[in-house]
Coordinates of C-alpha atoms in Angstrom, one line a residue:
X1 CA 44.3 -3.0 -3.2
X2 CA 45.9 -6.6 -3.6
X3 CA 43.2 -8.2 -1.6
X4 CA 40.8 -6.6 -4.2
X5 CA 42.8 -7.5 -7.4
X6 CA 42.9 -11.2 -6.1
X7 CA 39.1 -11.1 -5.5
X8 CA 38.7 -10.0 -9.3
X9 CA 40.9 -12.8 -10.6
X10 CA 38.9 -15.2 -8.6
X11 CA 35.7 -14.6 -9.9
X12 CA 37.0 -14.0 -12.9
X13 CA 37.5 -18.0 -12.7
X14 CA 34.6 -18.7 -14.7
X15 CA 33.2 -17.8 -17.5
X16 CA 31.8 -14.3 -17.7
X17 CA 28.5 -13.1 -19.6
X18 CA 27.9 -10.1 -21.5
X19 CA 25.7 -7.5 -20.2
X20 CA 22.1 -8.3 -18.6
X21 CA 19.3 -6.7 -18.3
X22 CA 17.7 -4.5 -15.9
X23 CA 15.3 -6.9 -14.6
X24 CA 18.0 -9.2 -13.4
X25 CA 19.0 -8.1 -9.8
X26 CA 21.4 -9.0 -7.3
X27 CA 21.3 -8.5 -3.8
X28 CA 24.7 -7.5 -2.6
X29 CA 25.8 -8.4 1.2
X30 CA 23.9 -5.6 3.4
X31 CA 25.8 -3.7 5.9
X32 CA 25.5 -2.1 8.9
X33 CA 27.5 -0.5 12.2
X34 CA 26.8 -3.0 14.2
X35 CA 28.0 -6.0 13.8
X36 CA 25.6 -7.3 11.0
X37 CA 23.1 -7.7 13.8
X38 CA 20.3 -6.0 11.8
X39 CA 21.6 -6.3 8.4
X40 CA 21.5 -9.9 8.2
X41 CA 17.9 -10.2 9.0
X42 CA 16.9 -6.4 6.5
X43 CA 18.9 -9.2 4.2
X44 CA 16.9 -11.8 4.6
X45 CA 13.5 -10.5 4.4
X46 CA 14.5 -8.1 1.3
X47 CA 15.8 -11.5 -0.7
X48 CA 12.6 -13.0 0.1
X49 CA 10.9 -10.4 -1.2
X50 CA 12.5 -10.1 -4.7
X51 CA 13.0 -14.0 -4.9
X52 CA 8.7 -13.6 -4.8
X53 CA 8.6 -10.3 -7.4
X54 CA 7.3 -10.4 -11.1
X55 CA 9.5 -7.6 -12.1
X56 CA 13.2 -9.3 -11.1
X57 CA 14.6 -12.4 -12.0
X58 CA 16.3 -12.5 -8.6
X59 CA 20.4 -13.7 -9.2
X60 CA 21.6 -15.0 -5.9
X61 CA 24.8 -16.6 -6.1
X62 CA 26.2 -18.7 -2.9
X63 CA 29.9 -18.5 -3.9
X64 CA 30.3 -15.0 -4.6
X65 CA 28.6 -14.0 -1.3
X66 CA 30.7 -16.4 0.5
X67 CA 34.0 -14.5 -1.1
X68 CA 32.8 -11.2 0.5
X69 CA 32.4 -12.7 3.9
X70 CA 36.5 -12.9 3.9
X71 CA 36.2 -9.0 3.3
X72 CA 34.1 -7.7 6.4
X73 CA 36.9 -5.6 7.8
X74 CA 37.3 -3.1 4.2
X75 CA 33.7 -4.5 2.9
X76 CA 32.6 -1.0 2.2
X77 CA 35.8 0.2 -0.3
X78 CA 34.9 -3.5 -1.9
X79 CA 31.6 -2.7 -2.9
X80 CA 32.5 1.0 -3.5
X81 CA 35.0 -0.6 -6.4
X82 CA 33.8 -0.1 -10.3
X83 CA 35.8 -3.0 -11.4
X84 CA 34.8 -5.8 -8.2
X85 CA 30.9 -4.7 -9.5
X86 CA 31.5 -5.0 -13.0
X87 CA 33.0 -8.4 -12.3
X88 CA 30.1 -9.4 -10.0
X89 CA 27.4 -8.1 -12.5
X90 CA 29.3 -10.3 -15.5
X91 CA 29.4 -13.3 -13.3
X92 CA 26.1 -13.2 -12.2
X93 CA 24.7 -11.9 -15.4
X94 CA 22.8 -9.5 -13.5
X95 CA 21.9 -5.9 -14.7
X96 CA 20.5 -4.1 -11.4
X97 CA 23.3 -4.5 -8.3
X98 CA 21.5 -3.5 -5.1
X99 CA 23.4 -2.4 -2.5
X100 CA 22.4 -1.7 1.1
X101 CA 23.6 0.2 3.9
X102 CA 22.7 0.9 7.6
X103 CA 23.9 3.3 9.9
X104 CA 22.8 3.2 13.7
X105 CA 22.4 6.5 15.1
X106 CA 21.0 7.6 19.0
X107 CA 17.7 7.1 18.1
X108 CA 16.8 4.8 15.2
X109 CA 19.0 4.0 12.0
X110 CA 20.0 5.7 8.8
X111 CA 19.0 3.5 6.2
X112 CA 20.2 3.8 2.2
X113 CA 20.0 1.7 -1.1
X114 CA 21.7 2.3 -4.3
X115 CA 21.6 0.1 -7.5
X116 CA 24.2 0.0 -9.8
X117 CA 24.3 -1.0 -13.5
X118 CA 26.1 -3.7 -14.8
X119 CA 29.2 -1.8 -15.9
X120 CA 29.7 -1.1 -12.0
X121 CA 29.6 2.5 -12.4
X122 CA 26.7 3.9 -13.2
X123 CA 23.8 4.8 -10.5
X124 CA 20.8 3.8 -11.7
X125 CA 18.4 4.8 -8.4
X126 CA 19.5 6.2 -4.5
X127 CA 17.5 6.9 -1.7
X128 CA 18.7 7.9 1.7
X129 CA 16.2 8.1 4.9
X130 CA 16.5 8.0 8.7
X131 CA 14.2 5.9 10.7
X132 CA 13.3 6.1 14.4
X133 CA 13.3 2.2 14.8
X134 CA 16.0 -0.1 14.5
X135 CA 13.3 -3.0 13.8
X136 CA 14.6 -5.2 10.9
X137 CA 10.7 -5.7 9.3
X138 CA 10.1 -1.7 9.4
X139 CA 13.9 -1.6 7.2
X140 CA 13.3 -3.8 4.9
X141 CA 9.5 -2.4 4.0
X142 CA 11.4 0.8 3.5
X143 CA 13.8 -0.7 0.8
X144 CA 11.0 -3.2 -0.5
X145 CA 9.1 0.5 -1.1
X146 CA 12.0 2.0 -2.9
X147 CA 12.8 -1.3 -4.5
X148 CA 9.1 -0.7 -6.5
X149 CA 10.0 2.7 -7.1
X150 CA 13.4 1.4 -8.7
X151 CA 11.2 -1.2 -10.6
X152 CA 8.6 1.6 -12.4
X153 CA 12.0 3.9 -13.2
X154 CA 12.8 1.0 -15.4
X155 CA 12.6 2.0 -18.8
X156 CA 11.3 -1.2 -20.5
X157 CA 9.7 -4.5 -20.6
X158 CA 12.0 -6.4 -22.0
X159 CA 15.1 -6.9 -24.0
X160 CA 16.0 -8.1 -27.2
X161 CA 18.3 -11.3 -27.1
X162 CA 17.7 -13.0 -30.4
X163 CA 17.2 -11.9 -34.0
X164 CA 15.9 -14.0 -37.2
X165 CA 14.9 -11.8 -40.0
X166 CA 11.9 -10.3 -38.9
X167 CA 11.6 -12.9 -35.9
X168 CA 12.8 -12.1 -32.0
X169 CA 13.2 -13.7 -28.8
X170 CA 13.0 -11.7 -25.5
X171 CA 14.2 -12.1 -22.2
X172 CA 11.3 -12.0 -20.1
X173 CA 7.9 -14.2 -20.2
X174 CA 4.6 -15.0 -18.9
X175 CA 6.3 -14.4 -15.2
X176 CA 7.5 -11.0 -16.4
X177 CA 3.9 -10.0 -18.2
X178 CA 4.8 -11.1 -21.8
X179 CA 1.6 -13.0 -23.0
X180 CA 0.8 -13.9 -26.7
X181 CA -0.8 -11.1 -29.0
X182 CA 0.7 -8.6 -26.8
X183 CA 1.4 -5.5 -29.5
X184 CA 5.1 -4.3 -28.7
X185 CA 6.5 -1.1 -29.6
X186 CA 10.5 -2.2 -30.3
X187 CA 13.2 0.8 -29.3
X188 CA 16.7 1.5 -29.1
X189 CA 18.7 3.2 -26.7
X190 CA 21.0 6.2 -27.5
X191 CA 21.9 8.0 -24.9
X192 CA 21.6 8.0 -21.0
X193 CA 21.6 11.2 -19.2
X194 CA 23.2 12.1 -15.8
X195 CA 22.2 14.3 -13.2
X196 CA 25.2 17.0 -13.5
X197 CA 25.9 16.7 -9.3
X198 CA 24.5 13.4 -7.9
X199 CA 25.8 11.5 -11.2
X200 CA 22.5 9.4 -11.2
X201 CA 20.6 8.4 -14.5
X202 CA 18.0 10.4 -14.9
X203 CA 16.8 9.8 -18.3
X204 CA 17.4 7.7 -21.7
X205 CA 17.0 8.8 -24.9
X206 CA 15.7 6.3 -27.9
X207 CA 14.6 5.7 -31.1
X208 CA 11.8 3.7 -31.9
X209 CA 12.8 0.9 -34.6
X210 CA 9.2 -0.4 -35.0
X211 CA 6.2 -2.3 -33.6
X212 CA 5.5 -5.7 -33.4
X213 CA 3.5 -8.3 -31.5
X214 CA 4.5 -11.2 -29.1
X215 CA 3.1 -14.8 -30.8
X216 CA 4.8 -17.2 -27.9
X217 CA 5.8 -17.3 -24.6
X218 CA 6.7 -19.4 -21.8
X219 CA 7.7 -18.5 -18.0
X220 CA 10.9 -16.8 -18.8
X221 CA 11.1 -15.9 -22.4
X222 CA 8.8 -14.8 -25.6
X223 CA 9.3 -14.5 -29.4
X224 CA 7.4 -12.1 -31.2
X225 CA 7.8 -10.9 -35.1
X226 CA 7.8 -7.7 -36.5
X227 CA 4.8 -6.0 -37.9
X228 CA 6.1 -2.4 -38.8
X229 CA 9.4 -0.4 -39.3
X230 CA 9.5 3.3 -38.5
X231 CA 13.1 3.2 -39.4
X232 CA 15.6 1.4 -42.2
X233 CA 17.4 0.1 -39.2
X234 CA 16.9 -3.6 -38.6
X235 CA 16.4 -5.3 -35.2
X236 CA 19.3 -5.6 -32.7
X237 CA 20.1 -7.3 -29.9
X238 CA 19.8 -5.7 -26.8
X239 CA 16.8 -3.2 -28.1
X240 CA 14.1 -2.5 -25.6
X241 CA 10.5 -3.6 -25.9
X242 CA 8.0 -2.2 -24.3
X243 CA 3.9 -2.9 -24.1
X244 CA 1.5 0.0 -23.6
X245 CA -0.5 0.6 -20.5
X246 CA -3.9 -0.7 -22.0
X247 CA -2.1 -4.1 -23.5
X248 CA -1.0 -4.4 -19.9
X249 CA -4.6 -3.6 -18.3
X250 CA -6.2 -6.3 -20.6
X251 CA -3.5 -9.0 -19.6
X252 CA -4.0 -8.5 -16.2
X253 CA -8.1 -8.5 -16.5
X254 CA -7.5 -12.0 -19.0
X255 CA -5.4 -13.9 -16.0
X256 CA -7.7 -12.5 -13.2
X257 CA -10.6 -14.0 -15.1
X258 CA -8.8 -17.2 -16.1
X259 CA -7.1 -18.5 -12.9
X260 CA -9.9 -17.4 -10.7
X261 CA -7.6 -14.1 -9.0
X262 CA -11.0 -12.0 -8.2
X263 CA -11.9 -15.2 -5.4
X264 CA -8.3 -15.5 -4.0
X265 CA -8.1 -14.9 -0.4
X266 CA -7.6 -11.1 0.4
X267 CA -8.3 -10.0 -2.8
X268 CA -11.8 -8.4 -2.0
X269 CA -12.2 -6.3 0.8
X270 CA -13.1 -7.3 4.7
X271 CA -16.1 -7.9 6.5
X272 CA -16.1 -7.4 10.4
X273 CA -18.5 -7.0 13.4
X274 CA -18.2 -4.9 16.7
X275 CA -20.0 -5.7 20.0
X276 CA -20.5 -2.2 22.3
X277 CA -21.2 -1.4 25.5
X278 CA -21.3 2.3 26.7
X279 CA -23.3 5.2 28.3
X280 CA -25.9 7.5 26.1
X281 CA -27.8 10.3 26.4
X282 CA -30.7 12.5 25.5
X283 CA -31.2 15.8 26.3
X284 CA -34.2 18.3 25.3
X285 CA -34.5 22.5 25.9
X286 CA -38.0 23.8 25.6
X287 CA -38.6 26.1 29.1
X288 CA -36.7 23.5 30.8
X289 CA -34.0 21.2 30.6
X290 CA -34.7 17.9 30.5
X291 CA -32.1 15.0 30.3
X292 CA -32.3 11.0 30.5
X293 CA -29.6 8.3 30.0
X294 CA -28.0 5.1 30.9
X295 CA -26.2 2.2 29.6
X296 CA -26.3 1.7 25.7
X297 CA -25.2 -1.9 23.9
X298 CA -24.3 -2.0 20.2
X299 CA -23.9 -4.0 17.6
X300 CA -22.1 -3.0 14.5
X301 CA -21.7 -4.9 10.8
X302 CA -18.7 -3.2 8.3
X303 CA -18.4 -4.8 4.9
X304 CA -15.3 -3.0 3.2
X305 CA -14.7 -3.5 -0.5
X306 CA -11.8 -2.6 -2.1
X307 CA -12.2 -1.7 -5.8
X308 CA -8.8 -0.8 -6.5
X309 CA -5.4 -0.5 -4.4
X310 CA -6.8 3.5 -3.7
X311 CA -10.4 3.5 -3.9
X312 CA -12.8 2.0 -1.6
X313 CA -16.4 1.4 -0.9
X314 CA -17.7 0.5 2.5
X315 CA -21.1 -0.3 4.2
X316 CA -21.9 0.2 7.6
X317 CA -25.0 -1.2 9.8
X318 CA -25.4 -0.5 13.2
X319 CA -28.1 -1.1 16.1
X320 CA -28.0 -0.5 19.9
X321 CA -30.3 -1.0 22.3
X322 CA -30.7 0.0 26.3
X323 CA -32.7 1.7 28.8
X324 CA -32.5 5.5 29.9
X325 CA -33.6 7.0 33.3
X326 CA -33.6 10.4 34.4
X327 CA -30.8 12.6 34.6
X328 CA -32.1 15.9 35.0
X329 CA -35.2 17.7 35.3
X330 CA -38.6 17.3 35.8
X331 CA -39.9 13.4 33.8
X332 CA -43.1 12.0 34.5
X333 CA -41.6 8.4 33.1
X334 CA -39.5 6.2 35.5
X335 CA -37.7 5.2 31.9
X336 CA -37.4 4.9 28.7
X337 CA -36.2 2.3 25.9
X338 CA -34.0 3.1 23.5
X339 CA -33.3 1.3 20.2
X340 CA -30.6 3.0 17.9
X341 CA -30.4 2.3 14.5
X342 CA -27.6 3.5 11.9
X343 CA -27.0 3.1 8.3
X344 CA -24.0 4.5 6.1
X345 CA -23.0 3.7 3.1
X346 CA -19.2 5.5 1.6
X347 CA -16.8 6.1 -1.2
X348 CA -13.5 6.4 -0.4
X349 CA -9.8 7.5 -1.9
X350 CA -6.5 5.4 0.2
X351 CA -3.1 7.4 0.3
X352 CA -0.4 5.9 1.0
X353 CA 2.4 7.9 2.0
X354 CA 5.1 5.5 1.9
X355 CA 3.7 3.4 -1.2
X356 CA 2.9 0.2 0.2
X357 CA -0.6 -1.4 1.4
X358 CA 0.2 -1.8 4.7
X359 CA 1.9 1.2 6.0
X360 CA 0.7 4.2 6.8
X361 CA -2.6 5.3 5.1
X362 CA -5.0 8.5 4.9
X363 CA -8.3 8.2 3.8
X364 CA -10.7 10.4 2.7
X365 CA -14.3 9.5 2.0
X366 CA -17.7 10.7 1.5
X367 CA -21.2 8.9 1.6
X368 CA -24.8 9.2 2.6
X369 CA -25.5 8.6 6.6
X370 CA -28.9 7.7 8.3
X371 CA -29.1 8.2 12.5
X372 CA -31.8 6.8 14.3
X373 CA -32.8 7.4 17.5
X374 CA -35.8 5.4 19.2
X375 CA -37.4 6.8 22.1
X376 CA -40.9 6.0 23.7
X377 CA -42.8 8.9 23.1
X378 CA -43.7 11.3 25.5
X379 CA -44.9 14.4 24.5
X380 CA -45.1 16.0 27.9
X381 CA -41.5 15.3 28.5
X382 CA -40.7 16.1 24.3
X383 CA -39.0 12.6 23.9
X384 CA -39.8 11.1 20.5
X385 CA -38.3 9.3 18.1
X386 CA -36.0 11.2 15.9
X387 CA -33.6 11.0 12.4
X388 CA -31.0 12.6 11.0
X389 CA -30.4 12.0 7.4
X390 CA -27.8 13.1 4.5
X391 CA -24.4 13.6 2.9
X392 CA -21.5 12.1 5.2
X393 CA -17.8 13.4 5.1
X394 CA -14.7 12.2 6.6
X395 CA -11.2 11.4 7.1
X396 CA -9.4 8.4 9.1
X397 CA -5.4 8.0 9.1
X398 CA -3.9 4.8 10.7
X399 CA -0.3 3.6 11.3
X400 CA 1.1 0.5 12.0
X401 CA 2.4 0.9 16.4
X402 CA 4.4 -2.7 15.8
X403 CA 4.4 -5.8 13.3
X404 CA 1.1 -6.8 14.5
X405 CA -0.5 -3.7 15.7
X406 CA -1.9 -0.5 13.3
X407 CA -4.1 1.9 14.8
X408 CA -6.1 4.6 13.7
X409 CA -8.1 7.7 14.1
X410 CA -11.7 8.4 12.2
X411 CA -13.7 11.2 12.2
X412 CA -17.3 12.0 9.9
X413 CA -19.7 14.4 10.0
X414 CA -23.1 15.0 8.3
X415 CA -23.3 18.2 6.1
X416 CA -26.6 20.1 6.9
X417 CA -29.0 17.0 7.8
X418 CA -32.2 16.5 7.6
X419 CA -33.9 16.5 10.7
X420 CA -37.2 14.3 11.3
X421 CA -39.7 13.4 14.4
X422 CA -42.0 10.3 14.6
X423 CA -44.7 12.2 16.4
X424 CA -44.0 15.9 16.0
X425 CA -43.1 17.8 19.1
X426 CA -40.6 20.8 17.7
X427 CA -41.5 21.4 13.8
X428 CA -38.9 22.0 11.0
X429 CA -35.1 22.6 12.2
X430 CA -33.3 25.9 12.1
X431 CA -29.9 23.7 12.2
X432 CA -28.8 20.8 12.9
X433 CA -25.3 18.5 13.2
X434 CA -24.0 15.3 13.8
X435 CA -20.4 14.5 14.3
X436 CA -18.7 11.1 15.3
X437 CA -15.1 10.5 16.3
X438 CA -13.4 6.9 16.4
X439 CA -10.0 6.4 18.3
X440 CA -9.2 2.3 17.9
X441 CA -6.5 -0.4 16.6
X442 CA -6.8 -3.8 15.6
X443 CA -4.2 -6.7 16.3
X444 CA -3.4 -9.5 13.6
X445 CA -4.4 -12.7 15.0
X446 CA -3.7 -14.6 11.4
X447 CA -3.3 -13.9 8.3
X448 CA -6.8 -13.0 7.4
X449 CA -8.6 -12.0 10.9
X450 CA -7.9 -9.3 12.8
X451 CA -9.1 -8.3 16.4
X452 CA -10.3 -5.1 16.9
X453 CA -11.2 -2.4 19.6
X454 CA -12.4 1.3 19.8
X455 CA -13.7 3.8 21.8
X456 CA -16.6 5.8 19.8
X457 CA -18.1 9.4 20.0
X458 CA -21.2 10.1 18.7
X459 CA -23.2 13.5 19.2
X460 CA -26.3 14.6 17.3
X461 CA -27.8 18.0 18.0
X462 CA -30.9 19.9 16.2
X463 CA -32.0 23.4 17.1
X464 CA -35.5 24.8 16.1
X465 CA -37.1 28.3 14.8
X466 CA -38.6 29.9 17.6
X467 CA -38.2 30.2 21.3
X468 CA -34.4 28.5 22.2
X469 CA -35.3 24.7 22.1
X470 CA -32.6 22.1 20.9
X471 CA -32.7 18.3 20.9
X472 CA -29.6 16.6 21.9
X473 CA -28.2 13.0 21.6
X474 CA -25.5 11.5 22.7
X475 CA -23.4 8.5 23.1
X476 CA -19.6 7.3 24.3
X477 CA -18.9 3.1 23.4
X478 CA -16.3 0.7 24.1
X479 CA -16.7 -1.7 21.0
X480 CA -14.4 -4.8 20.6
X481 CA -14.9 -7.3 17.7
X482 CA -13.0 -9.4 15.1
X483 CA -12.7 -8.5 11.4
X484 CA -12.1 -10.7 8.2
X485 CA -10.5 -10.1 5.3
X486 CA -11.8 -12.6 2.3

């Protein structure tokens, strides 16, 4: 208890502010059970992260941090005191304290974040998870992912810190989304609500004082003038100010447009290419089974567009080429040439179970798919060309394995296709199918390539009225290639 009253009285050496907002942050000193060996790097990326964010004005503050390194021994009761926060968040002028803590367990870490409000006491956001890894980089994107969460649970723009008549001055500016001719809705706090049994703030209640509209602003702050009163109650330091969702949308579209953001690099989507090699096959029932195959090599163009963070659009061009022998049966030719073609084109939705780009994602898509496959024609034999044509379905999860390293798991299919001959050997289809499965990864080689490798399944079947008689295709490829993202 002394060594914590003396820590108060010196910080309490300087001058001390009145209360800040919510989008000034602090990162307090992370800890962990082992030393500070992996809380001192989670540290380090985290700050980096919010000294980089729009929503924060990030607060770091040498001298105070220095302080807590005397206090390693009884760090936790430190940080767990109301009045040493209060004292830091008045110092620091800083309204969101973050607070990090690591646990090593048998396997992995337990990993939690809490951010405190500026009076010390009250919880304004927890989350508490346990994680298989004890890798620093796969920590700190957990807390940068509940970090974003914190930032949209934050109930306003901007803050109020000067009043002239009709005339105010905010705290947050072009860096923080306040442009000129932004319309602002002006409110006031009343109330904040607690959860009854984790003491968290769940909620805040308000009144609104009026609307108005931003007419300056630089980096860090913007003055705007009233345009309506809802209320006889004049402006007041501290109010909130928020800007509505379409305002916002505009803004965004207005800078993207101005400073060029649509041609910045990794804005757009990726383009990539995949070489193949691998074994294929063609097998036809009429009386007899017939079968012919051999080696297969592919070449494969994917241009991936990404419209918004979730939705996607993607085209896919493929052609392979090889020659096929017999296999089984009865075939008057020695071989055959084969020249595949294929052609899709998709529409896709991303999930992303942990919130951020680069984690985990789902995807589920749908598209039209084309399927060639080239045969010399034999009609003694029944080898012809053939198509399958129509609506294309799928799914494909990945995961990132290590920093470098995600890899991932595709698999379409074509609903009821259309089935087609070059020179007509079986008629009209009873049924037919087509299915593909893709098991690959890619490694990053730099910042906007990526090499990549997969094994691919592909199996095409048609079955005809009549007699039994089926038409079957297939093909297994080793494809490695490089993709870019632009």
């Amino acid at each position: 208890m002394k060594r914590i009253t003396l820590l108060i009285l010196f910080i309490l050496s300087a001058n001390t502010f009145s209360q800040a907002s919510l989008r000034s942050c602090m990162l307090l000193p992370a800890r962990d059970s082992v030393g500070g060996a992996i809380s001192f790097k989670v540290f380090e990326e985290v700050e980096r992260y919010l000294k980089s964010s729009e929503w924060c004005y990030y607060k770091s503050n040498s001298e105070i941090l220095n302080i807590f390194t005397n206090y390693k021994k009884n760090l936790d009761s430190v940080l767990e005191n109301e009045r040493v926060l209060k004292v830091v968040a008045d110092k620091t002028r800083t309204g969101s304290l973050i607070k990090i803590k690591i646990e090593n367990q048998v396997k992995g870490v337990d990993v939690e974040m809490k951010v405190i409000g500026a009076n010390g006491a009250d919880l304004l956001f927890k989350e508490k998870t346990r994680l298989t890894t004890d890798d620093y980089t796969v920590i700190a994107q957990t807390i940068k992912n509940w970090l974003t969460q914190y930032e949209k649970s934050i109930p306003y723009d901007a803050r109020i810190i000067g009043v002239l008549g009709n005339q105010f001055t905010v705290d947050m500016g072009t860096d923080g989304g306040i442009f000129p001719n932004s319309e602002v809705v002006i409110l006031r706090p009343t109330r904040k609500r607690k959860h009854p049994l984790l003491k968290e703030i769940v909620d805040w209640e308000t009144e609104k004082i009026g609307s108005g509209r931003i007419i300056f602003s630089n980096k860090t702050q913007g003055q705007g003038k009233m345009l309506q009163y809802d209320t006889k109650k004049k402006l007041s330091n501290n109010d909130w100010v928020l800007i509505s969702d379409s305002e916002k949308s505009e803004v965004i579209k207005k800078v993207d447009y101005d400073e060029g953001e649509k041609f910045k690099f990794g804005k757009i989507g990726t383009i990539g290419f995949l070489f193949g090699v691998g074994s294929g096959s063609t097998t036809t029932t009429q009386t007899t089974t017939k079968k012919i195959g051999g080696t297969v090599f592919n070449l494969d163009l994917r241009g991936h567009i990404w419209i918004t963070r979730n939705y996607w659009a993607e085209l896919e061009l493929g052609r392979g080429v090889g020659s096929y022998k017999k296999k089984e049966g009865t075939i008057t030719n020695s071989s055959y040439s084969i020249s595949a073609t294929e052609f899709k084109i998709k529409a896709g939705y991303k999930y992303l179970p942990l919130g951020f780009f680069y984690g985990p994602q789902v995807d589920g898509y749908l598209g039209y798919a084309k399927k060639t496959n080239g045969l010399d024609t034999n009609t003694t034999d029944g080898f012809t060309e053939t198509s399958l044509k129509g609506l294309l379905l799928g799914a494909k999860g990945s995961i990132p394995i290590q920093n470098l390293v995600r890899a991932y798991l595709d698999f379409s299919f074509m609903f009821n296709p259309g089935y087609a001959e070059e020179t007509q050997i079986y008629g009209s289809e009873d049924s037919a199918s087509s299915y593909e499965i893709e098991i690959g990864g890619n490694y990053l080689y730099s910042p906007n390539m990526t090499i990549d490798g997969a094994l691919n399944f592909d199996n095409s079947t048609a079955k005809f009225i009549g007699p039994v008689r089926s038409y079957k295709s297939k093909q297994t490829t080793l494809r490695v290639g490089a993709t870019f993202t632009f």
